[in-house]
Amino acid sequence: YGYQLGVKHQYKEGMMDQVDRVLYDLNHNPFSRRILTNIYVHQDLHEMNLYPCAYSMTFNVTQKKGEDRLTLNAILNQRSQDVLAANNWNVVQYAVLVHMIAQVCDMNVGELVHVIADAHIYDRHIPIIRELIARTPYPAPKFWLNPEVKDFYQFTRNDVRVEDYVTGEQIRDIPIAI
């Protein structure tokens, strides 16, 4: 789905893809209500095996009274989600993205609001979900993002780290519906 984000479009400021546009607007017009990405491009759907589930992000910047530094918030819209197979992945990937964008725009990280139109648990997943719910929870890990990176396109996998992550026994062979 990254193709849609990388397509260049003509703006009065020049040619930019969707990510470039978000970064530009956050730096030049942070209180705009038009800062968003959208990968649900109807003309491309026929080429996809699965239509995008998480398809748009809207970025909203706020400022606390008396503070100079802005705060970046985001709303993730998702049409459909297999809760067992995708929820953790969707939340983590977009939360990390918000942290990355906030950092390179010199903003605080605010809220990530995740709107899911159809969050579902398949019948065959119910026993697995019950097992997961019955497990003893572990403390939340810590997220680290290399504070020296100031250019969004310079992030590498070495600039992102999860610390103090404790896991239970892995559940394998989760059946996936397409």
PDB file of C-alpha atoms in Angstrom:
ATOM      1  CA  TYR A   1       0.000   0.000   0.000  1.00  0.00           C
ATOM      2  CA  GLY A   2       2.980   2.303   0.176  1.00  0.00           C
ATOM      3  CA  TYR A   3       2.643   3.070  -3.523  1.00  0.00           C
ATOM      4  CA  GLN A   4      -0.254   5.451  -2.921  1.00  0.00           C
ATOM      5  CA  LEU A   5       1.744   7.391  -0.323  1.00  0.00           C
ATOM      6  CA  GLY A   6       4.687   7.759  -2.696  1.00  0.00           C
ATOM      7  CA  VAL A   7       2.879   9.069  -5.777  1.00  0.00           C
ATOM      8  CA  LYS A   8       3.936  12.656  -6.472  1.00  0.00           C
ATOM      9  CA  HIS A   9       1.219  15.280  -6.900  1.00  0.00           C
ATOM     10  CA  GLN A  10       1.458  18.881  -8.035  1.00  0.00           C
ATOM     11  CA  TYR A  11       0.879  21.493  -5.335  1.00  0.00           C
ATOM     12  CA  LYS A  12       1.456  25.222  -5.560  1.00  0.00           C
ATOM     13  CA  GLU A  13       4.630  24.616  -3.515  1.00  0.00           C
ATOM     14  CA  GLY A  14       5.868  21.957  -5.958  1.00  0.00           C
ATOM     15  CA  MET A  15       5.704  18.200  -6.511  1.00  0.00           C
ATOM     16  CA  MET A  16       5.221  16.194  -3.318  1.00  0.00           C
ATOM     17  CA  ASP A  17       4.010  12.788  -2.254  1.00  0.00           C
ATOM     18  CA  GLN A  18       1.544  12.441   0.623  1.00  0.00           C
ATOM     19  CA  VAL A  19       4.214  12.044   3.307  1.00  0.00           C
ATOM     20  CA  ASP A  20       6.156  15.053   2.020  1.00  0.00           C
ATOM     21  CA  ARG A  21       2.909  17.054   2.065  1.00  0.00           C
ATOM     22  CA  VAL A  22       2.163  16.088   5.677  1.00  0.00           C
ATOM     23  CA  LEU A  23       5.678  17.067   6.758  1.00  0.00           C
ATOM     24  CA  TYR A  24       5.506  20.331   4.799  1.00  0.00           C
ATOM     25  CA  ASP A  25       2.140  21.310   6.265  1.00  0.00           C
ATOM     26  CA  LEU A  26       3.119  20.408   9.821  1.00  0.00           C
ATOM     27  CA  ASN A  27       6.164  22.650   9.481  1.00  0.00           C
ATOM     28  CA  HIS A  28       4.540  25.532   7.570  1.00  0.00           C
ATOM     29  CA  ASN A  29       0.848  25.487   8.522  1.00  0.00           C
ATOM     30  CA  PRO A  30       0.522  23.188  11.548  1.00  0.00           C
ATOM     31  CA  PHE A  31      -3.011  24.235  12.486  1.00  0.00           C
ATOM     32  CA  SER A  32      -4.400  23.351   9.049  1.00  0.00           C
ATOM     33  CA  ARG A  33      -7.380  21.014   9.063  1.00  0.00           C
ATOM     34  CA  ARG A  34      -6.182  19.481   5.775  1.00  0.00           C
ATOM     35  CA  ILE A  35      -3.184  17.470   6.936  1.00  0.00           C
ATOM     36  CA  LEU A  36      -3.920  13.871   6.020  1.00  0.00           C
ATOM     37  CA  THR A  37      -2.936  10.802   4.068  1.00  0.00           C
ATOM     38  CA  ASN A  38      -5.250   8.454   2.198  1.00  0.00           C
ATOM     39  CA  ILE A  39      -4.318   5.144   0.572  1.00  0.00           C
ATOM     40  CA  TYR A  40      -7.863   4.122  -0.367  1.00  0.00           C
ATOM     41  CA  VAL A  41      -7.493   5.175  -3.992  1.00  0.00           C
ATOM     42  CA  HIS A  42     -10.418   3.775  -5.953  1.00  0.00           C
ATOM     43  CA  GLN A  43      -8.603   3.703  -9.283  1.00  0.00           C
ATOM     44  CA  ASP A  44      -5.961   1.386  -7.754  1.00  0.00           C
ATOM     45  CA  LEU A  45      -8.266  -1.038  -5.915  1.00  0.00           C
ATOM     46  CA  HIS A  46      -8.531  -3.454  -8.849  1.00  0.00           C
ATOM     47  CA  GLU A  47      -4.780  -4.101  -8.565  1.00  0.00           C
ATOM     48  CA  MET A  48      -4.925  -5.038  -4.866  1.00  0.00           C
ATOM     49  CA  ASN A  49      -5.535  -8.485  -3.419  1.00  0.00           C
ATOM     50  CA  LEU A  50      -7.088  -6.862  -0.353  1.00  0.00           C
ATOM     51  CA  TYR A  51      -8.439  -3.333  -0.126  1.00  0.00           C
ATOM     52  CA  PRO A  52      -6.597  -1.240   2.480  1.00  0.00           C
ATOM     53  CA  CYS A  53      -7.989  -1.813   5.965  1.00  0.00           C
ATOM     54  CA  ALA A  54      -6.263   1.096   7.716  1.00  0.00           C
ATOM     55  CA  TYR A  55      -6.619   3.686   4.999  1.00  0.00           C
ATOM     56  CA  SER A  56      -6.266   7.257   6.249  1.00  0.00           C
ATOM     57  CA  MET A  57      -4.605   9.373   8.889  1.00  0.00           C
ATOM     58  CA  THR A  58      -5.595  12.887   9.807  1.00  0.00           C
ATOM     59  CA  PHE A  59      -3.081  14.933  11.758  1.00  0.00           C
ATOM     60  CA  ASN A  60      -4.239  17.540  14.237  1.00  0.00           C
ATOM     61  CA  VAL A  61      -1.928  19.920  16.060  1.00  0.00           C
ATOM     62  CA  THR A  62      -2.759  21.447  19.423  1.00  0.00           C
ATOM     63  CA  GLN A  63      -0.969  23.804  21.750  1.00  0.00           C
ATOM     64  CA  LYS A  64      -1.324  23.913  25.503  1.00  0.00           C
ATOM     65  CA  LYS A  65      -1.835  27.345  26.966  1.00  0.00           C
ATOM     66  CA  GLY A  66       1.461  28.841  28.038  1.00  0.00           C
ATOM     67  CA  GLU A  67       3.582  26.347  26.065  1.00  0.00           C
ATOM     68  CA  ASP A  68       5.580  27.147  22.950  1.00  0.00           C
ATOM     69  CA  ARG A  69       5.964  23.585  21.723  1.00  0.00           C
ATOM     70  CA  LEU A  70       3.122  22.141  19.660  1.00  0.00           C
ATOM     71  CA  THR A  71       1.582  18.688  20.146  1.00  0.00           C
ATOM     72  CA  LEU A  72       0.903  16.280  17.288  1.00  0.00           C
ATOM     73  CA  ASN A  73      -2.249  14.142  17.466  1.00  0.00           C
ATOM     74  CA  ALA A  74      -3.489  11.724  14.832  1.00  0.00           C
ATOM     75  CA  ILE A  75      -6.683   9.952  13.888  1.00  0.00           C
ATOM     76  CA  LEU A  76      -6.318   6.603  12.132  1.00  0.00           C
ATOM     77  CA  ASN A  77      -9.350   5.453  10.145  1.00  0.00           C
ATOM     78  CA  GLN A  78      -9.759   1.761   9.470  1.00  0.00           C
ATOM     79  CA  ARG A  79     -12.624   0.152   7.576  1.00  0.00           C
ATOM     80  CA  SER A  80     -12.118  -3.383   8.899  1.00  0.00           C
ATOM     81  CA  GLN A  81      -9.973  -5.179  11.429  1.00  0.00           C
ATOM     82  CA  ASP A  82      -9.409  -8.788  12.400  1.00  0.00           C
ATOM     83  CA  VAL A  83      -8.809  -7.988  16.079  1.00  0.00           C
ATOM     84  CA  LEU A  84      -6.646 -11.007  16.886  1.00  0.00           C
ATOM     85  CA  ALA A  85      -4.450 -10.844  13.797  1.00  0.00           C
ATOM     86  CA  ALA A  86      -4.115  -7.107  13.236  1.00  0.00           C
ATOM     87  CA  ASN A  87      -4.949  -4.907  16.218  1.00  0.00           C
ATOM     88  CA  ASN A  88      -1.547  -4.946  17.912  1.00  0.00           C
ATOM     89  CA  TRP A  89       0.247  -4.447  14.607  1.00  0.00           C
ATOM     90  CA  ASN A  90      -1.986  -1.555  13.515  1.00  0.00           C
ATOM     91  CA  VAL A  91      -1.739   0.282  16.828  1.00  0.00           C
ATOM     92  CA  VAL A  92       2.032  -0.107  17.111  1.00  0.00           C
ATOM     93  CA  GLN A  93       2.903   0.821  13.528  1.00  0.00           C
ATOM     94  CA  TYR A  94       0.831   3.990  13.555  1.00  0.00           C
ATOM     95  CA  ALA A  95       1.885   4.988  17.082  1.00  0.00           C
ATOM     96  CA  VAL A  96       5.520   4.705  15.996  1.00  0.00           C
ATOM     97  CA  LEU A  97       4.730   6.762  12.889  1.00  0.00           C
ATOM     98  CA  VAL A  98       3.204   9.537  15.018  1.00  0.00           C
ATOM     99  CA  HIS A  99       6.320   9.555  17.227  1.00  0.00           C
ATOM    100  CA  MET A 100       8.597   9.748  14.179  1.00  0.00           C
ATOM    101  CA  ILE A 101       6.674  12.603  12.573  1.00  0.00           C
ATOM    102  CA  ALA A 102       6.376  14.526  15.849  1.00  0.00           C
ATOM    103  CA  GLN A 103      10.108  14.224  16.432  1.00  0.00           C
ATOM    104  CA  VAL A 104      11.177  15.515  13.022  1.00  0.00           C
ATOM    105  CA  CYS A 105       8.653  18.376  13.279  1.00  0.00           C
ATOM    106  CA  ASP A 106       9.895  19.251  16.793  1.00  0.00           C
ATOM    107  CA  MET A 107       6.512  18.564  18.392  1.00  0.00           C
ATOM    108  CA  ASN A 108       5.340  16.700  21.450  1.00  0.00           C
ATOM    109  CA  VAL A 109       3.517  13.427  20.882  1.00  0.00           C
ATOM    110  CA  GLY A 110      -0.179  13.654  21.684  1.00  0.00           C
ATOM    111  CA  GLU A 111      -2.989  11.182  21.137  1.00  0.00           C
ATOM    112  CA  LEU A 112      -3.528   8.525  18.514  1.00  0.00           C
ATOM    113  CA  VAL A 113      -7.252   7.975  18.071  1.00  0.00           C
ATOM    114  CA  HIS A 114      -8.018   4.733  16.221  1.00  0.00           C
ATOM    115  CA  VAL A 115     -11.441   4.567  14.564  1.00  0.00           C
ATOM    116  CA  ILE A 116     -12.381   1.082  13.351  1.00  0.00           C
ATOM    117  CA  ALA A 117     -15.650   0.784  11.423  1.00  0.00           C
ATOM    118  CA  ASP A 118     -15.827  -3.012  11.736  1.00  0.00           C
ATOM    119  CA  ALA A 119     -13.639  -4.621  14.388  1.00  0.00           C
ATOM    120  CA  HIS A 120     -14.387  -8.319  14.393  1.00  0.00           C
ATOM    121  CA  ILE A 121     -13.362 -11.541  16.091  1.00  0.00           C
ATOM    122  CA  TYR A 122     -13.893 -14.672  14.028  1.00  0.00           C
ATOM    123  CA  ASP A 123     -15.526 -17.695  15.669  1.00  0.00           C
ATOM    124  CA  ARG A 124     -12.360 -19.750  15.186  1.00  0.00           C
ATOM    125  CA  HIS A 125     -10.392 -17.078  17.105  1.00  0.00           C
ATOM    126  CA  ILE A 126     -12.580 -17.076  20.227  1.00  0.00           C
ATOM    127  CA  PRO A 127     -10.654 -19.856  22.045  1.00  0.00           C
ATOM    128  CA  ILE A 128      -7.363 -18.094  21.305  1.00  0.00           C
ATOM    129  CA  ILE A 129      -8.719 -14.751  22.534  1.00  0.00           C
ATOM    130  CA  ARG A 130     -10.002 -16.412  25.705  1.00  0.00           C
ATOM    131  CA  GLU A 131      -6.558 -17.892  26.312  1.00  0.00           C
ATOM    132  CA  LEU A 132      -4.890 -14.512  25.818  1.00  0.00           C
ATOM    133  CA  ILE A 133      -7.313 -12.767  28.173  1.00  0.00           C
ATOM    134  CA  ALA A 134      -6.700 -15.410  30.850  1.00  0.00           C
ATOM    135  CA  ARG A 135      -2.930 -14.931  30.764  1.00  0.00           C
ATOM    136  CA  THR A 136      -1.144 -12.919  33.418  1.00  0.00           C
ATOM    137  CA  PRO A 137      -0.344  -9.485  31.975  1.00  0.00           C
ATOM    138  CA  TYR A 138       3.211  -8.210  31.791  1.00  0.00           C
ATOM    139  CA  PRO A 139       4.396  -4.640  32.360  1.00  0.00           C
ATOM    140  CA  ALA A 140       4.273  -2.494  29.230  1.00  0.00           C
ATOM    141  CA  PRO A 141       7.605  -2.191  27.435  1.00  0.00           C
ATOM    142  CA  LYS A 142       9.314   1.137  26.822  1.00  0.00           C
ATOM    143  CA  PHE A 143       9.552   2.681  23.366  1.00  0.00           C
ATOM    144  CA  TRP A 144      12.770   4.415  22.296  1.00  0.00           C
ATOM    145  CA  LEU A 145      13.264   6.513  19.186  1.00  0.00           C
ATOM    146  CA  ASN A 146      16.704   7.874  18.352  1.00  0.00           C
ATOM    147  CA  PRO A 147      16.423  11.565  19.313  1.00  0.00           C
ATOM    148  CA  GLU A 148      19.263  12.530  16.968  1.00  0.00           C
ATOM    149  CA  VAL A 149      17.225  11.833  13.810  1.00  0.00           C
ATOM    150  CA  LYS A 150      15.751  15.095  12.507  1.00  0.00           C
ATOM    151  CA  ASP A 151      14.952  14.049   8.908  1.00  0.00           C
ATOM    152  CA  PHE A 152      12.031  11.657   8.517  1.00  0.00           C
ATOM    153  CA  TYR A 153      13.696   9.834   5.627  1.00  0.00           C
ATOM    154  CA  GLN A 154      16.859   9.185   7.646  1.00  0.00           C
ATOM    155  CA  PHE A 155      15.205   6.844  10.164  1.00  0.00           C
ATOM    156  CA  THR A 156      16.465   3.263  10.018  1.00  0.00           C
ATOM    157  CA  ARG A 157      15.360   0.203  11.929  1.00  0.00           C
ATOM    158  CA  ASN A 158      18.281   0.836  14.299  1.00  0.00           C
ATOM    159  CA  ASP A 159      16.636   4.110  15.363  1.00  0.00           C
ATOM    160  CA  VAL A 160      13.615   2.336  16.849  1.00  0.00           C
ATOM    161  CA  ARG A 161      13.768   0.104  19.885  1.00  0.00           C
ATOM    162  CA  VAL A 162      11.406  -1.632  22.281  1.00  0.00           C
ATOM    163  CA  GLU A 163      12.991  -2.026  25.702  1.00  0.00           C
ATOM    164  CA  ASP A 164      12.062  -4.267  28.612  1.00  0.00           C
ATOM    165  CA  TYR A 165       9.698  -6.302  26.455  1.00  0.00           C
ATOM    166  CA  VAL A 166       8.493  -9.453  28.175  1.00  0.00           C
ATOM    167  CA  THR A 167       6.472 -11.989  26.248  1.00  0.00           C
ATOM    168  CA  GLY A 168       4.531 -15.102  27.034  1.00  0.00           C
ATOM    169  CA  GLU A 169       4.365 -18.230  24.954  1.00  0.00           C
ATOM    170  CA  GLN A 170       3.797 -17.387  21.296  1.00  0.00           C
ATOM    171  CA  ILE A 171       0.563 -18.477  19.678  1.00  0.00           C
ATOM    172  CA  ARG A 172       1.287 -19.901  16.239  1.00  0.00           C
ATOM    173  CA  ASP A 173      -0.719 -20.712  13.137  1.00  0.00           C
ATOM    174  CA  ILE A 174      -3.538 -18.232  13.695  1.00  0.00           C
ATOM    175  CA  PRO A 175      -6.008 -18.769  10.836  1.00  0.00           C
ATOM    176  CA  ILE A 176      -6.350 -15.622   8.724  1.00  0.00           C
ATOM    177  CA  ALA A 177      -9.392 -14.720   6.619  1.00  0.00           C
ATOM    178  CA  ILE A 178      -8.852 -12.760   3.418  1.00  0.00           C
TER     179      ILE A 178
END
